[in-house]
PDB file of C-alpha atoms in Angstrom:
ATOM      1  CA  UNK A   1      23.953  -9.083  27.642  1.00 50.00           C
ATOM      2  CA  UNK A   2      23.009 -12.650  28.584  1.00 57.00           C
ATOM      3  CA  UNK A   3      22.447 -14.775  25.522  1.00 63.00           C
ATOM      4  CA  UNK A   4      23.625 -11.973  23.243  1.00 61.00           C
ATOM      5  CA  UNK A   5      25.788 -12.551  20.183  1.00 60.00           C
ATOM      6  CA  UNK A   6      27.475  -9.701  18.318  1.00 58.00           C
ATOM      7  CA  UNK A   7      29.476  -9.916  15.114  1.00 57.00           C
ATOM      8  CA  UNK A   8      30.790  -7.615  12.427  1.00 52.00           C
ATOM      9  CA  UNK A   9      32.461  -7.810   9.067  1.00 47.00           C
ATOM     10  CA  UNK A  10      35.594  -5.904   8.109  1.00 42.00           C
ATOM     11  CA  UNK A  11      33.642  -4.790   5.065  1.00 41.00           C
ATOM     12  CA  UNK A  12      31.130  -2.993   7.284  1.00 46.00           C
ATOM     13  CA  UNK A  13      33.424  -1.393   9.849  1.00 43.00           C
ATOM     14  CA  UNK A  14      36.812   0.291   9.473  1.00 48.00           C
ATOM     15  CA  UNK A  15      40.014  -1.269  10.647  1.00 51.00           C
ATOM     16  CA  UNK A  16      40.979  -0.705  14.272  1.00 64.00           C
ATOM     17  CA  UNK A  17      40.937   2.988  15.103  1.00 68.00           C
ATOM     18  CA  UNK A  18      44.064   4.599  16.470  1.00 70.00           C
ATOM     19  CA  UNK A  19      44.039   6.156  19.922  1.00 77.00           C
ATOM     20  CA  UNK A  20      44.158   9.592  18.320  1.00 74.00           C
ATOM     21  CA  UNK A  21      41.087   8.845  16.194  1.00 74.00           C
ATOM     22  CA  UNK A  22      39.162   7.615  19.230  1.00 81.00           C
ATOM     23  CA  UNK A  23      40.152  10.713  21.195  1.00 83.00           C
ATOM     24  CA  UNK A  24      39.003  12.937  18.313  1.00 82.00           C
ATOM     25  CA  UNK A  25      35.637  11.181  18.192  1.00 88.00           C
ATOM     26  CA  UNK A  26      35.142  11.501  21.946  1.00 88.00           C
ATOM     27  CA  UNK A  27      36.064  15.175  21.843  1.00 89.00           C
ATOM     28  CA  UNK A  28      33.696  15.783  18.919  1.00 87.00           C
ATOM     29  CA  UNK A  29      30.845  14.266  20.928  1.00 89.00           C
ATOM     30  CA  UNK A  30      31.752  16.176  24.091  1.00 89.00           C
ATOM     31  CA  UNK A  31      32.239  19.576  22.436  1.00 87.00           C
ATOM     32  CA  UNK A  32      29.184  19.316  20.196  1.00 86.00           C
ATOM     33  CA  UNK A  33      30.986  19.074  16.859  1.00 90.00           C
ATOM     34  CA  UNK A  34      28.912  15.911  16.439  1.00 91.00           C
ATOM     35  CA  UNK A  35      25.418  17.134  17.179  1.00 93.00           C
ATOM     36  CA  UNK A  36      21.796  17.001  16.117  1.00 95.00           C
ATOM     37  CA  UNK A  37      20.484  18.713  13.031  1.00 96.00           C
ATOM     38  CA  UNK A  38      16.728  18.914  12.704  1.00 97.00           C
ATOM     39  CA  UNK A  39      14.422  18.095   9.797  1.00 97.00           C
ATOM     40  CA  UNK A  40      10.814  19.288  10.091  1.00 97.00           C
ATOM     41  CA  UNK A  41       7.760  17.133   9.462  1.00 97.00           C
ATOM     42  CA  UNK A  42       4.515  18.658   8.172  1.00 96.00           C
ATOM     43  CA  UNK A  43       0.920  17.658   8.755  1.00 96.00           C
ATOM     44  CA  UNK A  44      -0.469  17.149   5.254  1.00 95.00           C
ATOM     45  CA  UNK A  45      -3.957  18.230   6.301  1.00 92.00           C
ATOM     46  CA  UNK A  46      -3.093  21.558   7.931  1.00 91.00           C
ATOM     47  CA  UNK A  47       0.366  22.393   6.615  1.00 91.00           C
ATOM     48  CA  UNK A  48       1.557  22.943  10.180  1.00 93.00           C
ATOM     49  CA  UNK A  49       4.881  21.651  11.484  1.00 96.00           C
ATOM     50  CA  UNK A  50       3.930  18.489  13.353  1.00 96.00           C
ATOM     51  CA  UNK A  51       7.358  17.369  14.539  1.00 97.00           C
ATOM     52  CA  UNK A  52      11.100  17.278  14.069  1.00 98.00           C
ATOM     53  CA  UNK A  53      13.552  14.454  13.522  1.00 97.00           C
ATOM     54  CA  UNK A  54      16.978  14.784  15.118  1.00 97.00           C
ATOM     55  CA  UNK A  55      19.706  13.563  12.765  1.00 96.00           C
ATOM     56  CA  UNK A  56      23.402  13.229  13.599  1.00 93.00           C
ATOM     57  CA  UNK A  57      25.870  15.462  11.747  1.00 93.00           C
ATOM     58  CA  UNK A  58      29.552  16.219  12.317  1.00 91.00           C
ATOM     59  CA  UNK A  59      30.471  19.871  11.888  1.00 90.00           C
ATOM     60  CA  UNK A  60      34.129  19.069  11.279  1.00 89.00           C
ATOM     61  CA  UNK A  61      36.469  22.061  11.678  1.00 88.00           C
ATOM     62  CA  UNK A  62      38.582  21.052   8.657  1.00 87.00           C
ATOM     63  CA  UNK A  63      36.366  18.920   6.395  1.00 86.00           C
ATOM     64  CA  UNK A  64      33.106  20.786   6.850  1.00 88.00           C
ATOM     65  CA  UNK A  65      29.725  19.141   7.431  1.00 89.00           C
ATOM     66  CA  UNK A  66      30.000  15.332   7.423  1.00 86.00           C
ATOM     67  CA  UNK A  67      26.943  13.096   6.923  1.00 83.00           C
ATOM     68  CA  UNK A  68      26.428  10.090   9.213  1.00 85.00           C
ATOM     69  CA  UNK A  69      27.540   7.686   6.485  1.00 85.00           C
ATOM     70  CA  UNK A  70      31.046   9.136   6.902  1.00 84.00           C
ATOM     71  CA  UNK A  71      31.427   8.873  10.660  1.00 87.00           C
ATOM     72  CA  UNK A  72      28.894   6.355  12.013  1.00 88.00           C
ATOM     73  CA  UNK A  73      31.156   3.374  11.168  1.00 86.00           C
ATOM     74  CA  UNK A  74      33.919   5.070  13.200  1.00 86.00           C
ATOM     75  CA  UNK A  75      31.502   5.665  16.083  1.00 87.00           C
ATOM     76  CA  UNK A  76      30.523   1.985  16.066  1.00 84.00           C
ATOM     77  CA  UNK A  77      34.125   0.794  15.801  1.00 84.00           C
ATOM     78  CA  UNK A  78      35.091   2.996  18.760  1.00 84.00           C
ATOM     79  CA  UNK A  79      32.220   1.674  20.875  1.00 84.00           C
ATOM     80  CA  UNK A  80      30.650   5.124  21.144  1.00 86.00           C
ATOM     81  CA  UNK A  81      27.143   4.360  19.841  1.00 87.00           C
ATOM     82  CA  UNK A  82      25.600   4.764  23.295  1.00 86.00           C
ATOM     83  CA  UNK A  83      27.371   8.094  23.755  1.00 89.00           C
ATOM     84  CA  UNK A  84      26.048   9.299  20.397  1.00 90.00           C
ATOM     85  CA  UNK A  85      22.497   8.290  21.360  1.00 91.00           C
ATOM     86  CA  UNK A  86      22.880  10.241  24.605  1.00 92.00           C
ATOM     87  CA  UNK A  87      24.128  13.294  22.696  1.00 93.00           C
ATOM     88  CA  UNK A  88      21.209  13.162  20.283  1.00 94.00           C
ATOM     89  CA  UNK A  89      18.652  12.784  23.075  1.00 96.00           C
ATOM     90  CA  UNK A  90      20.003  15.756  24.993  1.00 95.00           C
ATOM     91  CA  UNK A  91      20.252  17.935  21.872  1.00 96.00           C
ATOM     92  CA  UNK A  92      16.703  17.016  20.851  1.00 97.00           C
ATOM     93  CA  UNK A  93      15.120  17.779  24.230  1.00 97.00           C
ATOM     94  CA  UNK A  94      17.135  20.975  24.680  1.00 97.00           C
ATOM     95  CA  UNK A  95      15.925  22.137  21.254  1.00 97.00           C
ATOM     96  CA  UNK A  96      12.289  21.593  22.240  1.00 97.00           C
ATOM     97  CA  UNK A  97      12.793  23.656  25.402  1.00 96.00           C
ATOM     98  CA  UNK A  98      14.419  26.516  23.456  1.00 96.00           C
ATOM     99  CA  UNK A  99      11.613  26.550  20.909  1.00 97.00           C
ATOM    100  CA  UNK A 100       9.008  26.540  23.687  1.00 96.00           C
ATOM    101  CA  UNK A 101      10.727  29.532  25.294  1.00 96.00           C
ATOM    102  CA  UNK A 102      10.630  31.380  21.946  1.00 95.00           C
ATOM    103  CA  UNK A 103       6.933  30.699  21.480  1.00 94.00           C
ATOM    104  CA  UNK A 104       7.760  28.393  18.559  1.00 93.00           C
ATOM    105  CA  UNK A 105       6.697  25.174  20.232  1.00 83.00           C
ATOM    106  CA  UNK A 106       6.842  22.096  18.010  1.00 94.00           C
ATOM    107  CA  UNK A 107       4.723  19.157  19.235  1.00 96.00           C
ATOM    108  CA  UNK A 108       7.377  16.436  19.156  1.00 97.00           C
ATOM    109  CA  UNK A 109      10.967  15.571  18.358  1.00 98.00           C
ATOM    110  CA  UNK A 110      12.078  12.127  17.173  1.00 97.00           C
ATOM    111  CA  UNK A 111      15.342  10.316  17.826  1.00 97.00           C
ATOM    112  CA  UNK A 112      16.573   7.099  16.219  1.00 94.00           C
ATOM    113  CA  UNK A 113      17.509   4.130  18.379  1.00 91.00           C
ATOM    114  CA  UNK A 114      19.334   1.177  16.835  1.00 84.00           C
ATOM    115  CA  UNK A 115      19.262  -2.435  17.948  1.00 79.00           C
ATOM    116  CA  UNK A 116      22.416  -2.191  20.115  1.00 80.00           C
ATOM    117  CA  UNK A 117      21.137   0.949  21.830  1.00 86.00           C
ATOM    118  CA  UNK A 118      17.814  -0.746  22.551  1.00 88.00           C
ATOM    119  CA  UNK A 119      19.694  -3.531  24.371  1.00 86.00           C
ATOM    120  CA  UNK A 120      20.752  -1.124  27.121  1.00 88.00           C
ATOM    121  CA  UNK A 121      18.870  -2.381  30.225  1.00 89.00           C
ATOM    122  CA  UNK A 122      18.863   1.165  31.673  1.00 92.00           C
ATOM    123  CA  UNK A 123      17.619   2.855  28.494  1.00 93.00           C
ATOM    124  CA  UNK A 124      14.078   3.685  29.636  1.00 94.00           C
ATOM    125  CA  UNK A 125      15.299   5.006  32.995  1.00 95.00           C
ATOM    126  CA  UNK A 126      17.919   7.181  31.300  1.00 95.00           C
ATOM    127  CA  UNK A 127      15.350   8.633  28.890  1.00 97.00           C
ATOM    128  CA  UNK A 128      12.888   9.233  31.738  1.00 97.00           C
ATOM    129  CA  UNK A 129      15.614  11.063  33.663  1.00 96.00           C
ATOM    130  CA  UNK A 130      16.454  13.313  30.708  1.00 97.00           C
ATOM    131  CA  UNK A 131      12.776  14.122  30.141  1.00 97.00           C
ATOM    132  CA  UNK A 132      12.424  15.032  33.799  1.00 97.00           C
ATOM    133  CA  UNK A 133      15.618  17.105  33.721  1.00 96.00           C
ATOM    134  CA  UNK A 134      14.282  19.113  30.778  1.00 96.00           C
ATOM    135  CA  UNK A 135      10.802  19.298  32.361  1.00 96.00           C
ATOM    136  CA  UNK A 136       9.146  17.757  29.301  1.00 97.00           C
ATOM    137  CA  UNK A 137       6.353  15.169  29.263  1.00 97.00           C
ATOM    138  CA  UNK A 138       7.158  11.824  27.566  1.00 97.00           C
ATOM    139  CA  UNK A 139       4.603  12.541  24.847  1.00 96.00           C
ATOM    140  CA  UNK A 140       6.922  15.188  23.382  1.00 97.00           C
ATOM    141  CA  UNK A 141       9.503  12.512  22.499  1.00 98.00           C
ATOM    142  CA  UNK A 142       9.168  10.020  19.642  1.00 97.00           C
ATOM    143  CA  UNK A 143      11.466   7.007  19.377  1.00 96.00           C
ATOM    144  CA  UNK A 144      12.080   5.688  15.866  1.00 95.00           C
ATOM    145  CA  UNK A 145      12.950   2.005  15.527  1.00 91.00           C
ATOM    146  CA  UNK A 146      13.794   0.123  12.361  1.00 85.00           C
ATOM    147  CA  UNK A 147      11.383  -2.405  10.932  1.00 75.00           C
ATOM    148  CA  UNK A 148      14.130  -5.021  11.238  1.00 73.00           C
ATOM    149  CA  UNK A 149      14.093  -4.558  15.031  1.00 75.00           C
ATOM    150  CA  UNK A 150      10.363  -5.302  15.157  1.00 70.00           C
ATOM    151  CA  UNK A 151      10.737  -8.274  12.808  1.00 67.00           C
ATOM    152  CA  UNK A 152      13.354  -9.792  15.147  1.00 63.00           C
ATOM    153  CA  UNK A 153      11.171  -9.941  18.246  1.00 58.00           C
ATOM    154  CA  UNK A 154      13.075 -12.549  20.270  1.00 62.00           C
ATOM    155  CA  UNK A 155      15.310 -10.071  22.094  1.00 62.00           C
ATOM    156  CA  UNK A 156      13.567  -9.635  25.452  1.00 78.00           C
ATOM    157  CA  UNK A 157      15.612  -6.586  26.458  1.00 86.00           C
ATOM    158  CA  UNK A 158      14.613  -4.686  23.330  1.00 85.00           C
ATOM    159  CA  UNK A 159      10.982  -5.724  23.723  1.00 84.00           C
ATOM    160  CA  UNK A 160      10.927  -4.569  27.336  1.00 88.00           C
ATOM    161  CA  UNK A 161      12.605  -1.255  26.543  1.00 91.00           C
ATOM    162  CA  UNK A 162      10.197  -0.375  23.754  1.00 91.00           C
ATOM    163  CA  UNK A 163       7.205  -1.458  25.827  1.00 89.00           C
ATOM    164  CA  UNK A 164       8.429   0.626  28.773  1.00 93.00           C
ATOM    165  CA  UNK A 165       8.895   3.718  26.580  1.00 95.00           C
ATOM    166  CA  UNK A 166       5.398   3.271  25.163  1.00 94.00           C
ATOM    167  CA  UNK A 167       3.963   2.882  28.678  1.00 94.00           C
ATOM    168  CA  UNK A 168       5.719   6.106  29.691  1.00 95.00           C
ATOM    169  CA  UNK A 169       3.871   7.883  26.880  1.00 96.00           C
ATOM    170  CA  UNK A 170       6.643   8.236  24.295  1.00 97.00           C
ATOM    171  CA  UNK A 171       5.604   7.870  20.666  1.00 96.00           C
ATOM    172  CA  UNK A 172       6.913   4.843  18.766  1.00 95.00           C
ATOM    173  CA  UNK A 173       7.521   5.247  15.023  1.00 95.00           C
ATOM    174  CA  UNK A 174       8.378   2.295  12.792  1.00 91.00           C
ATOM    175  CA  UNK A 175      11.089   3.598  10.471  1.00 90.00           C
ATOM    176  CA  UNK A 176      11.750   2.557   6.845  1.00 83.00           C
ATOM    177  CA  UNK A 177       8.445   0.684   6.710  1.00 86.00           C
ATOM    178  CA  UNK A 178       8.088  -1.568   3.679  1.00 73.00           C
ATOM    179  CA  UNK A 179      11.730  -2.637   3.509  1.00 72.00           C
ATOM    180  CA  UNK A 180      11.628  -5.355   6.193  1.00 66.00           C
ATOM    181  CA  UNK A 181       9.366  -8.167   7.298  1.00 66.00           C
ATOM    182  CA  UNK A 182       7.533  -6.840  10.346  1.00 65.00           C
ATOM    183  CA  UNK A 183       4.424  -8.873  11.154  1.00 68.00           C
ATOM    184  CA  UNK A 184       1.241  -7.072  12.110  1.00 76.00           C
ATOM    185  CA  UNK A 185       1.248  -8.923  15.437  1.00 75.00           C
ATOM    186  CA  UNK A 186       4.686  -7.523  16.218  1.00 75.00           C
ATOM    187  CA  UNK A 187       3.603  -4.014  15.254  1.00 81.00           C
ATOM    188  CA  UNK A 188       0.914  -4.343  17.922  1.00 80.00           C
ATOM    189  CA  UNK A 189       3.319  -5.961  20.383  1.00 78.00           C
ATOM    190  CA  UNK A 190       5.714  -3.034  20.138  1.00 80.00           C
ATOM    191  CA  UNK A 191       2.897  -0.456  20.526  1.00 84.00           C
ATOM    192  CA  UNK A 192       3.866   1.247  17.262  1.00 91.00           C
ATOM    193  CA  UNK A 193       1.930   4.470  16.776  1.00 94.00           C
ATOM    194  CA  UNK A 194       3.064   5.532  13.289  1.00 95.00           C
ATOM    195  CA  UNK A 195       4.524   3.989  10.161  1.00 94.00           C
ATOM    196  CA  UNK A 196       7.236   5.904   8.321  1.00 95.00           C
ATOM    197  CA  UNK A 197       6.866   4.871   4.687  1.00 93.00           C
ATOM    198  CA  UNK A 198      10.329   4.298   3.253  1.00 92.00           C
ATOM    199  CA  UNK A 199      11.643   6.802   0.714  1.00 92.00           C
ATOM    200  CA  UNK A 200      12.016   4.027  -1.877  1.00 91.00           C
ATOM    201  CA  UNK A 201       8.209   4.051  -2.218  1.00 93.00           C
ATOM    202  CA  UNK A 202       7.963   7.861  -2.342  1.00 94.00           C
ATOM    203  CA  UNK A 203      10.675   8.748  -4.872  1.00 91.00           C
ATOM    204  CA  UNK A 204       8.995   9.567  -8.243  1.00 90.00           C
ATOM    205  CA  UNK A 205       5.673   8.493  -6.745  1.00 91.00           C
ATOM    206  CA  UNK A 206       3.756  10.842  -9.048  1.00 91.00           C
ATOM    207  CA  UNK A 207       5.254   9.104 -12.104  1.00 89.00           C
ATOM    208  CA  UNK A 208       4.842   5.465 -11.047  1.00 90.00           C
ATOM    209  CA  UNK A 209       1.395   3.890 -10.804  1.00 93.00           C
ATOM    210  CA  UNK A 210       2.782   0.732  -9.183  1.00 93.00           C
ATOM    211  CA  UNK A 211       4.312   2.741  -6.360  1.00 93.00           C
ATOM    212  CA  UNK A 212       1.056   4.643  -5.964  1.00 95.00           C
ATOM    213  CA  UNK A 213      -0.820   1.372  -5.540  1.00 95.00           C
ATOM    214  CA  UNK A 214       1.708   0.138  -2.965  1.00 93.00           C
ATOM    215  CA  UNK A 215       1.556   3.370  -0.971  1.00 95.00           C
ATOM    216  CA  UNK A 216      -2.248   3.305  -1.101  1.00 96.00           C
ATOM    217  CA  UNK A 217      -2.198  -0.260   0.234  1.00 94.00           C
ATOM    218  CA  UNK A 218       0.119   0.739   3.109  1.00 93.00           C
ATOM    219  CA  UNK A 219      -2.102   3.697   3.963  1.00 96.00           C
ATOM    220  CA  UNK A 220      -5.230   1.520   3.903  1.00 95.00           C
ATOM    221  CA  UNK A 221      -3.598  -0.989   6.247  1.00 93.00           C
ATOM    222  CA  UNK A 222      -2.474   1.791   8.589  1.00 94.00           C
ATOM    223  CA  UNK A 223      -5.986   3.233   8.665  1.00 94.00           C
ATOM    224  CA  UNK A 224      -7.483  -0.148   9.568  1.00 93.00           C
ATOM    225  CA  UNK A 225      -4.894  -0.569  12.341  1.00 91.00           C
ATOM    226  CA  UNK A 226      -5.468   3.028  13.522  1.00 94.00           C
ATOM    227  CA  UNK A 227      -1.822   3.955  12.935  1.00 95.00           C
ATOM    228  CA  UNK A 228      -0.468   7.319  11.870  1.00 96.00           C
ATOM    229  CA  UNK A 229       1.665   7.634   8.738  1.00 97.00           C
ATOM    230  CA  UNK A 230       4.677   9.686   7.637  1.00 97.00           C
ATOM    231  CA  UNK A 231       6.023   9.777   4.080  1.00 96.00           C
ATOM    232  CA  UNK A 232       9.838   9.902   4.160  1.00 95.00           C
ATOM    233  CA  UNK A 233      12.105  11.335   1.487  1.00 94.00           C
ATOM    234  CA  UNK A 234       9.555  13.637  -0.142  1.00 96.00           C
ATOM    235  CA  UNK A 235      11.746  15.585  -2.546  1.00 95.00           C
ATOM    236  CA  UNK A 236       9.356  17.406  -4.887  1.00 94.00           C
ATOM    237  CA  UNK A 237       6.151  19.411  -4.704  1.00 94.00           C
ATOM    238  CA  UNK A 238       4.470  16.805  -6.918  1.00 94.00           C
ATOM    239  CA  UNK A 239       5.325  14.017  -4.468  1.00 95.00           C
ATOM    240  CA  UNK A 240       4.219  16.168  -1.533  1.00 95.00           C
ATOM    241  CA  UNK A 241       0.852  16.928  -3.126  1.00 94.00           C
ATOM    242  CA  UNK A 242       0.242  13.301  -4.083  1.00 95.00           C
ATOM    243  CA  UNK A 243       1.025  11.736  -0.697  1.00 96.00           C
ATOM    244  CA  UNK A 244      -1.375  14.264   0.818  1.00 95.00           C
ATOM    245  CA  UNK A 245      -4.135  13.379  -1.665  1.00 95.00           C
ATOM    246  CA  UNK A 246      -3.602   9.666  -1.051  1.00 95.00           C
ATOM    247  CA  UNK A 247      -4.313  10.263   2.636  1.00 95.00           C
ATOM    248  CA  UNK A 248      -0.860  10.123   4.255  1.00 97.00           C
ATOM    249  CA  UNK A 249      -0.905  12.015   7.536  1.00 96.00           C
ATOM    250  CA  UNK A 250       2.534  13.648   7.546  1.00 97.00           C
ATOM    251  CA  UNK A 251       5.484  14.291   5.237  1.00 97.00           C
ATOM    252  CA  UNK A 252       9.213  14.748   5.648  1.00 97.00           C
ATOM    253  CA  UNK A 253      11.897  15.453   3.071  1.00 96.00           C
ATOM    254  CA  UNK A 254      13.841  17.981   1.028  1.00 95.00           C
ATOM    255  CA  UNK A 255      10.637  19.351  -0.527  1.00 94.00           C
ATOM    256  CA  UNK A 256       9.873  20.731   2.942  1.00 96.00           C
ATOM    257  CA  UNK A 257      13.345  21.382   4.339  1.00 96.00           C
ATOM    258  CA  UNK A 258      16.781  19.868   4.581  1.00 95.00           C
ATOM    259  CA  UNK A 259      18.142  18.960   8.023  1.00 96.00           C
ATOM    260  CA  UNK A 260      19.424  22.157   9.631  1.00 96.00           C
ATOM    261  CA  UNK A 261      21.386  23.100  12.740  1.00 95.00           C
ATOM    262  CA  UNK A 262      19.449  24.274  15.747  1.00 95.00           C
ATOM    263  CA  UNK A 263      20.693  27.832  15.243  1.00 95.00           C
ATOM    264  CA  UNK A 264      18.791  28.103  11.946  1.00 96.00           C
ATOM    265  CA  UNK A 265      15.637  26.248  12.967  1.00 97.00           C
ATOM    266  CA  UNK A 266      13.779  29.139  14.706  1.00 96.00           C
ATOM    267  CA  UNK A 267      14.103  31.348  11.631  1.00 96.00           C
ATOM    268  CA  UNK A 268      12.827  28.551   9.372  1.00 96.00           C
ATOM    269  CA  UNK A 269       9.849  27.954  11.661  1.00 96.00           C
ATOM    270  CA  UNK A 270       8.937  31.644  11.610  1.00 94.00           C
ATOM    271  CA  UNK A 271       9.190  31.825   7.817  1.00 92.00           C
ATOM    272  CA  UNK A 272       7.085  28.674   7.451  1.00 89.00           C
ATOM    273  CA  UNK A 273       4.429  30.085   9.775  1.00 88.00           C
ATOM    274  CA  UNK A 274       4.354  33.351   7.796  1.00 85.00           C
ATOM    275  CA  UNK A 275       4.033  31.468   4.501  1.00 82.00           C
ATOM    276  CA  UNK A 276       1.211  29.343   5.884  1.00 79.00           C
ATOM    277  CA  UNK A 277      -0.607  32.447   7.124  1.00 77.00           C
ATOM    278  CA  UNK A 278      -0.482  33.931   3.631  1.00 76.00           C
ATOM    279  CA  UNK A 279      -1.636  30.677   2.010  1.00 67.00           C
ATOM    280  CA  UNK A 280      -3.949  29.017   4.549  1.00 55.00           C
ATOM    281  CA  UNK A 281      -5.134  26.264   2.243  1.00 55.00           C
ATOM    282  CA  UNK A 282      -3.598  22.892   3.222  1.00 49.00           C
ATOM    283  CA  UNK A 283      -1.100  21.142   1.005  1.00 46.00           C
ATOM    284  CA  UNK A 284      -3.708  18.607  -0.046  1.00 46.00           C
ATOM    285  CA  UNK A 285      -6.792  16.799   1.107  1.00 44.00           C
ATOM    286  CA  UNK A 286      -7.211  13.049   1.413  1.00 45.00           C
ATOM    287  CA  UNK A 287      -8.977  11.317  -1.445  1.00 41.00           C
ATOM    288  CA  UNK A 288     -12.563  10.545  -0.435  1.00 31.00           C
TER     289      UNK A 288
END
């Protein structure tokens, strides 16, 4: 775009992809080999599923399930980042509609948008069109943006896109919070609704008093700013119980569930609902 400057290092991206590799990537996106897997988020107060995050996975016919760290550099090198974002958005909204039809409605689904994707001048219109096509209100969609995007607030296109999405009613989550340098003023400017506390603060939280103090400080700040909170990377029952007692609103991580394909999600939701019915007490209560 006007005034834009893009650069990359050969260390970060692979060497030039062959035509065959680019064709394979395009076909994987078109056929759904590269698709969304879904990781549930729980409300720490009620134990109910409060949302899903859509995460890209490649179900490779020869190599099996590939994590994004394997194929995202290829996607970027092939100039297919926008196509991947489109795939994830459609998969996420289609999943919500299927769950609604099954009576397993989940309040929201979150997608990740990177800096380059947020520079698309038509982004808000494209998302609005997809929401309308799936007959879903904007409030069912959450857009996750990295803290580094908020910290670098000089890009007018990104600012306008995020503001437009917030005005439409989409939720705005600030991802990996605590690892960047986002100013409070910019958090307000971008209409952030929730902070996702980075997994580096959550790992072994129950064993580390310093991390507990840092998480408590983040939660206190969020409460004063009237922001929701999500603990990322919760990998043990001890961590899950502690973030709940500290007052974090929601949790996400392997202690709850690993990302799963859409075909397995309905069964997991039913099992979780049955387990909650048998043990109605919430995971934990905020410290008074």
